[in-house]
Amino acid sequence: MKSCEVNFDGLVGPTHNYGGLSYGNVASQSNSQQSSNPREAALQGLAKMKALMEMGFVQGVLAPQERPDVATLRSLGFVGTDAQVIQQAAKQAMPLLVASCSASSMWVANAATVSPSADTEDGRVHFTAANLNCKYHRSIEHPTSSRVLGAMFAEQKHFAHHAALPAVAQFGDEGAANHTRFCRDYGEAGVEFFVFGRSAFDTRYPAPQKYPARQTLEASQAVARLHGLQDEGVVFAQQNPAVIDAGVFHNDVIAVGNGEVLFYHEDAFLNTGKMLGELQGKLGKRGGNFQSICVPRAQVSVEDAVRSYLFNSQLLTRADGSMLLIVPQECRSNERVWQYLQGLISSGGVIAEVKVFDLKQSMQNGGGPACLRLRVALNETELAAVNPGVIMTAPLYDTLTQWVDKHYRDSLSETDLADPQLLIECRTALDELTQILKLGSVYPFQIN
Ligand code: SUG
């Protein structure tokens, strides 16, 4: 049976803003307090979805979340009408209001870890919502992420959903941003590659000194168990703590994999040689021919990789088997990175083409092309079981761009977050969106 990888892109929500909320994420910190343009952000994301669809890839869309998250503010003790809750929070605890307004759910690579049915014991596609426990503004995403994923992948015969891991630092889980899958064909059993930043219980693993390591080994192991993966189909590897301290807060900022190929920076991992050997051996036993493309630090420094987001790219297999790399325009503006990419595509290797996208609004918060998508490998039967409302088509693209034009502001600053009118605008927009995408009731304001 034919299988393919579907990219579900996060639709940017109407409260997209620069809150400076992510310590350890250089872009989020350096653009803090700048005014954002939510409309432009959403349209930039939609343009990427449309372009991929037009190139022949199956493309999906993942809905944003209800923000400001009034229910969360209430759980922190703010009372009264919704407008009063927002105004009190603005007066007494602005950082909490900013956190409860973040549109960070757009980076759906962090929504969940996904294992395709070919890898799992019960032959279903497994999803574990990520607890995103390291950052408060992200830790409030998983209940709605679970409901939205449940509405998209509803048939229990094909899809299994696991709740987020315990909400403690020892089980910090950032979802697919630290997970890659290698395979010969999307429909065949592959090797799932889990990358962690530290161990919570085993002191033999080194940890970064400056910035937090968001993903623990124990969280990755728990997800592999929940998904019913076999030892022969799993490799765990540690991120180099030094690159976390240089701003690599997720592994997808320093490496990307697809099919039989790992594209990575020389400094990305600890014990790289052993890890590559393991990947080669395990994929080999599954009939695959593992290939790695190492970008040497002499050509692209870790700093250039973090600035340009070279590795936060989408590596896609085209119909002829060659691969396409989708990069943000920041790669073109960085001379060394652009030169490296020119060399890569003229080398005659598997990566045959590079396409550039303008995702500046998201990039300024540390979210590139790869952050904006959740990959789900599906066979034909499973694809047919996905809620058709979330699969991108030309008419859906038109509807969504009109919806954005109608509901989104073109400028948002911190003071605007205290405006109760913003909540009304967001709820009106999201209520309409759930009808467009045929999701049913998934938001707290629709349920309670
Ligand atoms: O978790 N930024 C996100 C970016 C996530 C990128 N995702 C992947 N690499 N897969 C984060 O740090 C910034 C929000 C703000 O500062 O307003 C933020 O949450």
Coordinates of C-alpha atoms and ligand atoms in Angstrom, one line a residue:
M1 CA 0.0 0.0 0.0
K2 CA 1.3 3.5 -0.9
S3 CA 2.3 5.7 2.0
C4 CA 3.4 9.3 2.2
E5 CA 4.5 11.9 4.7
V6 CA 1.9 14.6 5.3
N7 CA 3.0 18.0 6.7
F8 CA 0.5 19.5 9.0
D9 CA 1.4 23.2 9.4
G10 CA 0.4 25.3 12.4
L11 CA -1.8 28.2 11.4
V12 CA -0.5 31.3 13.1
G13 CA -3.0 32.6 15.7
P14 CA -4.4 36.2 15.9
T15 CA -2.3 37.0 19.0
H16 CA 1.1 36.4 17.4
N17 CA 3.4 38.7 19.4
Y18 CA 7.0 39.1 20.6
G19 CA 6.8 38.4 24.3
G20 CA 10.5 37.5 24.9
L21 CA 9.2 34.4 26.6
S22 CA 11.8 31.8 25.7
Y23 CA 15.1 32.0 27.6
G24 CA 17.6 30.0 25.6
N25 CA 16.0 30.9 22.3
V26 CA 18.1 33.7 20.9
A27 CA 15.5 35.1 18.4
S28 CA 12.7 35.2 21.1
Q29 CA 15.0 37.1 23.5
S30 CA 16.4 39.6 21.0
N31 CA 13.1 40.6 19.4
S32 CA 11.3 40.9 22.7
Q33 CA 8.8 43.8 22.9
Q34 CA 8.9 44.5 19.2
S35 CA 5.6 45.1 17.5
S36 CA 4.4 42.1 15.5
N37 CA 2.1 41.7 12.5
P38 CA -0.2 38.7 13.1
R39 CA -1.9 39.0 9.7
E40 CA 1.4 38.9 7.8
A41 CA 2.6 36.0 10.0
A42 CA -0.5 33.9 9.2
L43 CA -0.3 34.7 5.5
Q44 CA 3.4 33.8 5.3
G45 CA 2.6 30.4 6.8
L46 CA -0.3 29.9 4.5
A47 CA 1.9 30.8 1.5
K48 CA 4.3 28.0 2.4
M49 CA 1.4 25.5 2.8
K50 CA 0.1 26.5 -0.6
A51 CA 3.5 26.2 -2.3
L52 CA 4.1 22.7 -1.0
M53 CA 0.6 21.6 -2.0
E54 CA 1.2 23.0 -5.5
M55 CA 4.5 21.0 -5.6
G56 CA 2.5 17.9 -5.2
F57 CA 3.0 17.2 -1.4
V58 CA 0.0 16.3 0.7
Q59 CA -0.4 19.3 3.1
G60 CA -2.5 19.7 6.1
V61 CA -3.3 22.5 8.5
L62 CA -3.4 22.5 12.3
A63 CA -5.6 25.1 14.1
P64 CA -4.2 27.7 16.5
Q65 CA -5.3 27.9 20.2
E66 CA -7.6 30.2 22.1
R67 CA -5.6 33.2 23.4
P68 CA -5.7 35.1 25.7
D69 CA -6.1 31.9 27.7
V70 CA -8.7 33.2 30.2
A71 CA -9.3 29.8 31.7
T72 CA -5.6 29.6 32.6
L73 CA -5.6 33.1 34.1
R74 CA -8.6 32.0 36.2
S75 CA -6.7 29.0 37.4
L76 CA -4.1 31.4 38.7
G77 CA -6.6 33.3 40.8
F78 CA -7.9 36.1 38.6
V79 CA -11.7 36.5 38.9
G80 CA -14.7 38.4 37.4
T81 CA -15.9 38.6 33.9
D82 CA -13.5 37.6 31.1
A83 CA -12.7 41.3 30.5
Q84 CA -12.0 41.8 34.2
V85 CA -9.7 38.8 34.3
I86 CA -7.7 40.3 31.5
Q87 CA -7.6 43.8 33.0
Q88 CA -6.6 42.5 36.5
A89 CA -3.8 40.3 35.0
A90 CA -2.6 43.3 33.0
K91 CA -2.4 45.4 36.1
Q92 CA -1.1 42.9 38.6
A93 CA 0.9 40.4 36.6
M94 CA 1.7 41.5 33.0
P95 CA 4.2 38.6 32.4
L96 CA 1.3 36.1 33.1
L97 CA -1.0 37.9 30.6
V98 CA 1.8 38.0 28.0
A99 CA 2.3 34.2 28.5
S100 CA -1.4 33.5 28.3
C101 CA -1.5 35.4 25.0
S102 CA 1.3 33.7 23.2
A103 CA 0.5 32.2 19.8
S104 CA 3.3 29.7 20.3
S105 CA 1.1 26.8 19.4
M106 CA 1.9 27.7 15.7
W107 CA 5.2 25.7 16.2
V108 CA 3.4 22.4 15.8
A109 CA 6.7 20.4 15.6
N110 CA 6.3 20.8 19.4
A111 CA 2.7 19.7 19.6
A112 CA 3.3 16.0 19.7
T113 CA 5.6 13.1 18.9
V114 CA 4.2 10.9 16.1
S115 CA 5.0 7.3 15.3
P116 CA 3.7 5.8 12.1
S117 CA 1.8 2.5 12.1
A118 CA 4.6 0.6 10.4
D119 CA 6.7 1.1 13.6
T120 CA 4.2 0.5 16.3
E121 CA 3.3 -2.8 18.1
D122 CA -0.5 -2.4 17.5
G123 CA -0.2 -1.1 13.9
R124 CA -1.8 2.2 14.7
V125 CA -0.4 5.7 14.3
H126 CA 0.5 6.9 17.8
F127 CA 0.5 10.5 19.1
T128 CA 1.8 11.7 22.4
A129 CA 1.1 15.4 23.1
A130 CA 4.2 17.2 24.3
N131 CA 4.0 18.7 27.9
L132 CA 6.3 21.5 26.9
N133 CA 7.1 21.7 30.5
C134 CA 10.2 23.9 30.3
K135 CA 8.3 27.2 29.4
Y136 CA 5.1 28.2 31.1
H137 CA 3.5 29.8 28.0
R138 CA 4.0 26.5 26.1
S139 CA 3.1 24.2 29.0
I140 CA -0.6 25.3 28.6
E141 CA -0.8 24.1 25.0
H142 CA -1.2 20.4 25.4
P143 CA -4.8 20.0 26.5
T144 CA -6.1 21.9 23.4
S145 CA -3.4 20.3 21.2
S146 CA -4.8 16.9 22.2
R147 CA -8.4 17.9 21.4
V148 CA -7.4 19.4 18.0
L149 CA -5.3 16.3 17.1
G150 CA -8.2 14.1 18.3
A151 CA -10.6 15.9 16.0
M152 CA -8.2 15.5 13.1
F153 CA -7.2 11.9 13.7
A154 CA -10.4 10.6 15.2
E155 CA -10.7 7.0 14.2
Q156 CA -9.5 4.8 17.0
K157 CA -9.0 1.9 14.6
H158 CA -6.1 3.8 13.1
F159 CA -5.0 6.4 15.6
A160 CA -3.9 6.2 19.2
H161 CA -3.6 9.3 21.3
H162 CA -1.6 9.5 24.6
A163 CA -1.9 12.3 27.1
A164 CA 1.2 14.5 27.8
L165 CA 3.8 13.0 30.2
P166 CA 3.8 14.1 33.8
A167 CA 4.2 17.9 34.1
V168 CA 7.5 18.0 35.9
A169 CA 11.0 18.9 34.7
Q170 CA 12.2 15.3 34.8
F171 CA 9.8 14.4 32.0
G172 CA 10.3 17.6 29.9
D173 CA 9.1 16.7 26.4
E174 CA 9.2 18.9 23.4
G175 CA 7.6 16.6 20.9
A176 CA 8.7 16.0 17.3
A177 CA 11.3 18.8 17.5
N178 CA 13.6 16.3 19.1
H179 CA 12.5 13.3 17.1
T180 CA 13.2 12.1 13.5
R181 CA 12.4 9.0 11.7
F182 CA 14.5 7.2 9.1
C183 CA 13.1 4.7 6.7
R184 CA 13.5 3.2 3.2
D185 CA 9.9 4.0 2.4
Y186 CA 7.4 5.8 4.6
G187 CA 5.2 2.7 4.7
E188 CA 8.0 0.4 6.0
A189 CA 9.2 -0.1 9.5
G190 CA 11.8 2.5 10.2
V191 CA 14.2 3.7 12.9
E192 CA 13.0 6.4 15.3
F193 CA 15.7 8.8 16.4
F194 CA 15.1 10.5 19.8
V195 CA 17.5 13.3 20.8
F196 CA 17.6 14.5 24.4
G197 CA 19.3 17.4 26.1
R198 CA 19.9 15.8 29.5
S199 CA 19.1 12.9 31.8
A200 CA 16.9 13.6 34.8
F201 CA 18.0 10.7 36.9
D202 CA 21.4 9.6 35.6
T203 CA 24.2 12.0 36.5
R204 CA 26.6 10.4 34.0
Y205 CA 25.1 12.5 31.2
P206 CA 26.5 16.0 31.0
A207 CA 24.1 19.0 31.0
P208 CA 24.4 22.5 29.6
Q209 CA 25.7 25.2 31.9
K210 CA 23.8 28.2 30.7
Y211 CA 20.5 27.5 29.0
P212 CA 18.0 24.8 29.9
A213 CA 18.0 21.4 28.1
R214 CA 14.3 21.1 27.5
Q215 CA 14.1 17.4 26.5
T216 CA 15.1 14.6 28.9
L217 CA 16.2 11.1 28.1
E218 CA 13.5 9.7 30.4
A219 CA 10.8 11.6 28.5
S220 CA 12.0 10.2 25.1
Q221 CA 12.1 6.7 26.5
A222 CA 8.6 7.0 27.9
V223 CA 7.3 8.1 24.5
A224 CA 9.0 5.2 22.8
R225 CA 7.4 2.8 25.3
L226 CA 3.9 4.4 25.0
H227 CA 4.1 4.1 21.2
G228 CA 5.0 0.4 21.4
L229 CA 8.3 0.8 19.4
Q230 CA 10.8 -2.1 19.3
D231 CA 14.4 -1.7 20.5
E232 CA 15.6 -2.6 17.0
G233 CA 13.7 0.4 15.7
V234 CA 14.9 3.1 18.2
V235 CA 18.1 5.1 18.7
F236 CA 18.6 7.6 21.5
A237 CA 21.3 10.2 21.3
Q238 CA 22.4 13.2 23.3
Q239 CA 22.6 16.7 22.0
N240 CA 25.9 18.4 22.5
P241 CA 25.4 20.6 25.7
A242 CA 27.7 23.2 24.3
V243 CA 25.3 23.9 21.3
I244 CA 22.3 24.2 23.7
D245 CA 24.3 26.9 25.4
A246 CA 24.9 28.5 22.0
G247 CA 21.1 28.8 21.4
V248 CA 20.1 25.4 20.0
F249 CA 17.1 24.9 22.2
H250 CA 15.7 22.0 20.1
N251 CA 17.5 19.5 18.1
D252 CA 15.7 20.6 14.9
V253 CA 17.7 23.8 15.1
I254 CA 20.9 21.8 14.3
A255 CA 19.8 18.7 12.4
V256 CA 17.0 17.4 10.1
G257 CA 16.3 13.9 8.8
N258 CA 14.1 12.4 6.2
G259 CA 14.0 9.0 4.5
E260 CA 17.5 7.5 4.7
V261 CA 19.2 10.9 5.2
L262 CA 20.4 12.8 8.2
F263 CA 21.6 16.4 7.5
Y264 CA 23.4 17.7 10.6
H265 CA 26.0 20.0 12.0
E266 CA 29.4 18.7 13.0
D267 CA 28.8 19.9 16.6
A268 CA 25.2 18.8 17.0
F269 CA 25.6 15.6 19.0
L270 CA 27.8 13.9 21.7
N271 CA 29.4 10.6 20.6
T272 CA 28.5 11.2 17.0
G273 CA 30.5 8.3 15.5
K274 CA 28.8 5.7 17.8
M275 CA 25.3 7.3 17.0
L276 CA 25.9 7.2 13.3
G277 CA 27.0 3.5 13.5
E278 CA 23.9 2.6 15.4
L279 CA 21.6 4.4 12.9
Q280 CA 23.3 2.7 10.0
G281 CA 23.2 -0.7 11.6
K282 CA 19.5 -0.5 12.7
L283 CA 18.3 1.0 9.4
G284 CA 20.4 -1.5 7.5
K285 CA 18.5 -4.4 9.3
R286 CA 15.3 -2.8 8.0
G287 CA 16.5 -2.7 4.5
G288 CA 17.6 0.9 4.4
N289 CA 20.9 2.5 3.4
F290 CA 21.5 5.2 6.0
Q291 CA 23.3 8.4 4.6
S292 CA 24.6 11.3 6.6
I293 CA 25.5 14.7 5.4
C294 CA 27.7 16.6 8.0
V295 CA 28.1 20.3 7.7
P296 CA 31.5 21.2 9.0
R297 CA 32.0 24.0 11.5
A298 CA 34.7 25.3 9.3
Q299 CA 32.1 26.1 6.7
V300 CA 29.1 27.0 8.8
S301 CA 29.6 27.9 12.5
V302 CA 27.0 27.0 15.2
E303 CA 26.3 30.7 15.4
D304 CA 25.6 31.0 11.7
A305 CA 23.4 27.8 12.0
V306 CA 21.4 29.4 14.8
R307 CA 21.1 32.8 13.1
S308 CA 20.1 31.4 9.7
Y309 CA 18.1 28.3 10.8
L310 CA 19.8 26.3 8.1
F311 CA 18.8 23.1 9.8
N312 CA 15.3 24.1 10.7
S313 CA 14.5 23.3 7.2
Q314 CA 12.1 20.8 5.7
L315 CA 13.8 17.9 3.9
L316 CA 11.2 16.5 1.5
T317 CA 11.3 13.5 -0.9
R318 CA 10.1 14.3 -4.4
A319 CA 8.4 11.9 -6.8
D320 CA 11.7 11.1 -8.5
G321 CA 13.4 10.2 -5.2
S322 CA 15.6 13.3 -5.0
M323 CA 15.2 15.6 -2.0
L324 CA 14.2 19.2 -1.7
L325 CA 15.3 21.5 1.2
I326 CA 12.9 24.2 2.2
V327 CA 14.8 27.0 4.0
P328 CA 14.0 30.4 5.5
Q329 CA 15.2 33.5 3.7
E330 CA 17.6 34.1 6.5
C331 CA 19.7 31.4 4.9
R332 CA 20.0 33.4 1.7
S333 CA 21.0 36.5 3.6
N334 CA 23.9 34.7 5.3
E335 CA 26.8 34.6 2.9
R336 CA 28.5 31.5 4.3
V337 CA 25.3 29.5 4.6
W338 CA 24.2 30.4 1.1
Q339 CA 27.6 29.5 -0.3
Y340 CA 27.4 26.1 1.6
L341 CA 23.9 25.5 0.1
Q342 CA 25.1 26.3 -3.4
G343 CA 27.9 23.8 -3.0
L344 CA 25.5 21.2 -1.6
I345 CA 23.1 21.3 -4.5
S346 CA 25.8 21.3 -7.2
S347 CA 27.6 18.3 -5.6
G348 CA 25.2 15.9 -7.2
G349 CA 24.1 14.4 -3.9
V350 CA 20.6 13.5 -2.8
I351 CA 19.6 17.0 -1.9
A352 CA 18.9 18.4 -5.4
E353 CA 17.2 21.7 -4.8
V354 CA 16.8 24.4 -2.2
K355 CA 13.7 26.6 -2.0
V356 CA 13.5 29.8 0.1
F357 CA 10.5 31.1 2.0
D358 CA 9.8 34.3 3.8
L359 CA 8.7 33.3 7.3
K360 CA 10.2 36.4 9.1
Q361 CA 7.3 36.9 11.5
S362 CA 7.7 33.4 12.9
M363 CA 11.5 33.4 12.6
Q364 CA 11.7 36.5 14.9
N365 CA 10.4 34.2 17.6
G366 CA 12.8 31.4 16.7
G367 CA 10.4 29.4 14.5
G368 CA 11.5 28.3 11.0
P369 CA 10.0 26.0 8.4
A370 CA 10.5 22.8 10.4
C371 CA 9.1 24.3 13.6
L372 CA 5.9 25.2 11.7
R373 CA 5.0 21.6 10.7
L374 CA 4.2 18.3 12.3
R375 CA 5.0 15.3 10.1
V376 CA 2.7 12.4 10.0
A377 CA 3.5 9.4 7.7
L378 CA 0.3 7.7 6.7
N379 CA -0.7 4.9 4.4
E380 CA -3.7 5.3 2.0
T381 CA -6.3 3.9 4.4
E382 CA -5.0 6.1 7.2
L383 CA -4.9 9.2 5.0
A384 CA -8.5 8.5 4.0
A385 CA -9.4 8.4 7.7
V386 CA -8.0 11.9 8.4
N387 CA -10.7 14.6 8.9
P388 CA -10.8 15.9 5.3
G389 CA -11.5 19.4 6.6
V390 CA -7.8 19.9 7.5
I391 CA -6.3 18.8 4.2
M392 CA -5.1 21.8 2.2
T393 CA -6.8 22.4 -1.2
A394 CA -6.8 25.5 -3.4
P395 CA -10.4 26.5 -2.2
L396 CA -9.3 26.0 1.5
Y397 CA -6.3 28.2 1.0
D398 CA -8.6 30.9 -0.5
T399 CA -11.0 30.6 2.4
L400 CA -8.3 30.7 5.0
T401 CA -6.6 33.8 3.5
Q402 CA -10.0 35.6 3.4
W403 CA -10.6 34.5 7.0
V404 CA -7.2 35.9 8.1
D405 CA -7.8 39.2 6.2
K406 CA -11.2 39.5 7.9
H407 CA -10.1 38.8 11.5
Y408 CA -6.4 39.5 12.0
R409 CA -4.8 42.8 13.1
D410 CA -1.7 44.0 11.2
S411 CA 0.0 45.2 14.3
L412 CA 0.2 44.0 17.9
S413 CA 2.2 45.3 20.8
E414 CA 2.3 44.4 24.5
T415 CA -0.3 47.1 25.5
D416 CA -2.8 45.7 22.9
L417 CA -2.8 42.4 24.8
A418 CA -4.7 44.0 27.7
D419 CA -7.5 45.1 25.3
P420 CA -10.6 42.8 26.1
Q421 CA -11.7 43.4 22.5
L422 CA -8.8 41.3 21.3
L423 CA -10.3 38.3 23.1
I424 CA -13.7 38.8 21.4
E425 CA -11.9 39.1 18.0
C426 CA -10.0 35.9 18.6
R427 CA -13.0 33.9 19.8
T428 CA -15.1 35.1 16.8
A429 CA -12.3 34.1 14.4
L430 CA -11.7 30.7 16.0
D431 CA -15.4 29.8 16.2
E432 CA -15.5 30.4 12.4
L433 CA -12.3 28.5 11.9
T434 CA -13.6 25.3 13.6
Q435 CA -16.5 25.4 11.1
I436 CA -14.1 25.9 8.2
L437 CA -11.9 23.0 9.3
K438 CA -14.8 20.9 10.5
L439 CA -13.2 20.4 13.9
G440 CA -16.3 20.5 16.1
S441 CA -15.9 22.1 19.6
V442 CA -12.2 22.1 20.6
Y443 CA -11.7 25.4 22.5
P444 CA -12.4 26.1 26.1
F445 CA -14.8 28.9 25.2
Q446 CA -16.7 26.4 23.0
I447 CA -16.8 23.6 25.6
N448 CA -17.4 25.4 29.0
Ligands
SUG1 O1 9.4 27.2 22.1 N1 9.3 30.4 20.6 C1 9.3 29.0 20.5 C2 9.9 28.5 19.2 C3 9.7 27.1 18.9 C4 10.4 26.6 17.8 N2 10.1 25.2 17.5 C5 11.0 24.3 17.1 N3 12.3 24.5 17.1 N4 10.6 23.1 16.8 C6 9.9 28.3 21.7 O2 11.0 28.8 22.2 C7 8.8 32.5 21.7 C8 7.5 33.2 22.1 C9 7.8 34.7 22.5 O3 8.9 35.0 23.0 O4 6.8 35.5 22.4 C10 8.6 31.0 21.6 O5 7.8 30.4 22.3

